[in-house]
Amino acid sequence: MATIWVLGDGQLGAMMKHAGQPLGLHVIPVDIMEPSDERLPLATTDVITAEREQWPQSPLSLQLSEHPHFINGAVFARLADRFTQKSLLDSIEIATAPWQLVDDNVSASTLHQQFGDRVLLKRRTGGYDGKGQHWLDSSQSTDIPNDWRQHSIAEQAIPFDEEVSLVGVRQADGQCQFYPLMLNLHQDGILMATLAPLARLQPLQAQAEAMLSRIMDSLDYVGVMAMECFRLGDNLLVNELAPRVHNSCHWTQMGCHINQFELHLRAVAQLAIPALTVKCPVAMVNLIGVDYDPRWLTLANAELYWYGKDVRPGRKVGHLNLNASDPEQLQQSLTTLKSWLPSQYQAPLSWMSENCQK
Ligand code: ATP
Ligand code: MG
């Protein structure tokens, strides 16, 4: 079988490698910044994918991205820039938060006239986990920072009811499949927790699938793509797209017979993808800036994924998947985690307790 090279060697690449192993797939994440004069031994039949939508230029990133089997090669740059991503959504009539490019002609006051008192500036590229955001508040007369002109878009503040995401796969023959919608909680712009599947999100599933199918079709996309949405009543607005496996879908490692990492590999390697089925509901909690705690392993319904990275404040260092089939056991685990995790976890864990059965 062909070797699958992954551009990037963070936790997503590592989990892809892990998922490929039982399938006999040889998956090699590449640290593209590794200073090396040597070229990778890529065969013409090998497949190249990425665990990130953007990367710095280096000899290794160039070698990988110029390979004829770099799957979705043209898509990455288009979706990594919020300006071209939002333009794409507009052109295929997918509802998204109202926006405009921050060019030399706009001022904070014209943006407030257009979008209201609170306007969110987002860097066109490079933002993640809420980094690269700047709020303009008319009551505080905040201004557009100079180096954000041309490099950011402005978005209307969306008074969403909640945040959901959909992850789907598109195969080379155009067939699409989807996991159930996921309910996400963000705190300070960073994903804290995900619950899936939830019966009450089911009525939105067809709408979400139609949106993501149209997006993937328009890009002739192959592989797993994530669509982050705001729910406003019965309507979904796309917040952003990620042309890759996604943090909100880590629950599928426990909850589905084919998890998102294996799903992506099957699609890019053109292997069979039977109907996706859910084995159990899952509550996923991200471990952010916290030290490894061996007590986590005592939770009977938990699976730990520790990324082995240096722990720094605000950094994703692992996640816990909690089996949610037994509501009582889940509540117990959430209560126990509350006593082990620091103060910023109290609200997210309460949110999980309240929402997991709804
Ligand atoms: P990611 O890590 O998912 O790539 P990001 O930092 O690139 O995140 P977004 O997903 O666009 O950026 O925004 C992060 C969070 O900020 C959202 O999940 C949401 O909670 C909040 N947010 C983003 N856009 C808006 C908006 N227009 N109105 C209100 N809140 C918003
Ligand atoms: Mg996001």
PDB file of N, CA and C and ligand atoms in Angstrom, residues 82 122 128-130 133 163 186 189 228 239-241 244 246, ligand 2:
ATOM      1  N   ARG A  82      -8.961  33.929   5.587  1.00  0.00           N
ATOM      2  CA  ARG A  82     -10.389  34.166   5.867  1.00  0.00           C
ATOM      3  C   ARG A  82     -11.064  34.978   4.769  1.00  0.00           C
ATOM      4  N   LYS A 122     -10.754  39.818  12.639  1.00  0.00           N
ATOM      5  CA  LYS A 122     -10.033  38.532  12.667  1.00  0.00           C
ATOM      6  C   LYS A 122      -8.892  38.611  11.658  1.00  0.00           C
ATOM      7  N   TYR A 128      -5.696  31.073  15.494  1.00  0.00           N
ATOM      8  CA  TYR A 128      -6.239  29.802  15.987  1.00  0.00           C
ATOM      9  C   TYR A 128      -6.485  29.953  17.482  1.00  0.00           C
ATOM     10  N   ASP A 129      -7.387  29.130  18.009  1.00  0.00           N
ATOM     11  CA  ASP A 129      -7.706  29.149  19.446  1.00  0.00           C
ATOM     12  C   ASP A 129      -7.983  30.567  19.945  1.00  0.00           C
ATOM     13  N   GLY A 130      -8.655  31.370  19.129  1.00  0.00           N
ATOM     14  CA  GLY A 130      -9.022  32.727  19.553  1.00  0.00           C
ATOM     15  C   GLY A 130      -7.874  33.727  19.433  1.00  0.00           C
ATOM     16  N   GLN A 133      -7.660  37.674  17.111  1.00  0.00           N
ATOM     17  CA  GLN A 133      -8.965  38.357  17.156  1.00  0.00           C
ATOM     18  C   GLN A 133      -8.818  39.686  17.888  1.00  0.00           C
ATOM     19  N   GLU A 163     -22.782  26.935  19.834  1.00  0.00           N
ATOM     20  CA  GLU A 163     -21.887  26.626  18.718  1.00  0.00           C
ATOM     21  C   GLU A 163     -21.923  25.123  18.445  1.00  0.00           C
ATOM     22  N   HIS A 186     -16.802  26.973  23.726  1.00  0.00           N
ATOM     23  CA  HIS A 186     -15.529  27.701  23.663  1.00  0.00           C
ATOM     24  C   HIS A 186     -15.448  28.657  24.838  1.00  0.00           C
ATOM     25  N   GLY A 189     -12.273  31.935  23.215  1.00  0.00           N
ATOM     26  CA  GLY A 189     -11.905  31.596  21.843  1.00  0.00           C
ATOM     27  C   GLY A 189     -11.326  30.201  21.665  1.00  0.00           C
ATOM     28  N   GLU A 228     -17.472  24.736  11.308  1.00  0.00           N
ATOM     29  CA  GLU A 228     -17.892  25.293  12.600  1.00  0.00           C
ATOM     30  C   GLU A 228     -19.043  26.253  12.347  1.00  0.00           C
ATOM     31  N   ASN A 239     -19.314  29.637  10.787  1.00  0.00           N
ATOM     32  CA  ASN A 239     -18.259  30.486  11.349  1.00  0.00           C
ATOM     33  C   ASN A 239     -16.987  30.308  10.543  1.00  0.00           C
ATOM     34  N   GLU A 240     -16.490  29.084  10.490  1.00  0.00           N
ATOM     35  CA  GLU A 240     -15.289  28.851   9.676  1.00  0.00           C
ATOM     36  C   GLU A 240     -15.180  27.396   9.287  1.00  0.00           C
ATOM     37  N   LEU A 241     -14.319  27.156   8.307  1.00  0.00           N
ATOM     38  CA  LEU A 241     -14.099  25.812   7.780  1.00  0.00           C
ATOM     39  C   LEU A 241     -12.660  25.392   8.070  1.00  0.00           C
ATOM     40  N   ARG A 244      -9.445  19.660   7.202  1.00  0.00           N
ATOM     41  CA  ARG A 244      -8.626  18.671   7.934  1.00  0.00           C
ATOM     42  C   ARG A 244      -9.461  18.067   9.064  1.00  0.00           C
ATOM     43  N   HIS A 246     -10.451  17.584  12.968  1.00  0.00           N
ATOM     44  CA  HIS A 246     -10.779  18.751  13.798  1.00  0.00           C
ATOM     45  C   HIS A 246     -10.949  18.356  15.262  1.00  0.00           C
TER      46      HIS A 246
HETATM   47 MG    MG B   2     -12.840  28.175  15.183  1.00  0.00          MG
END
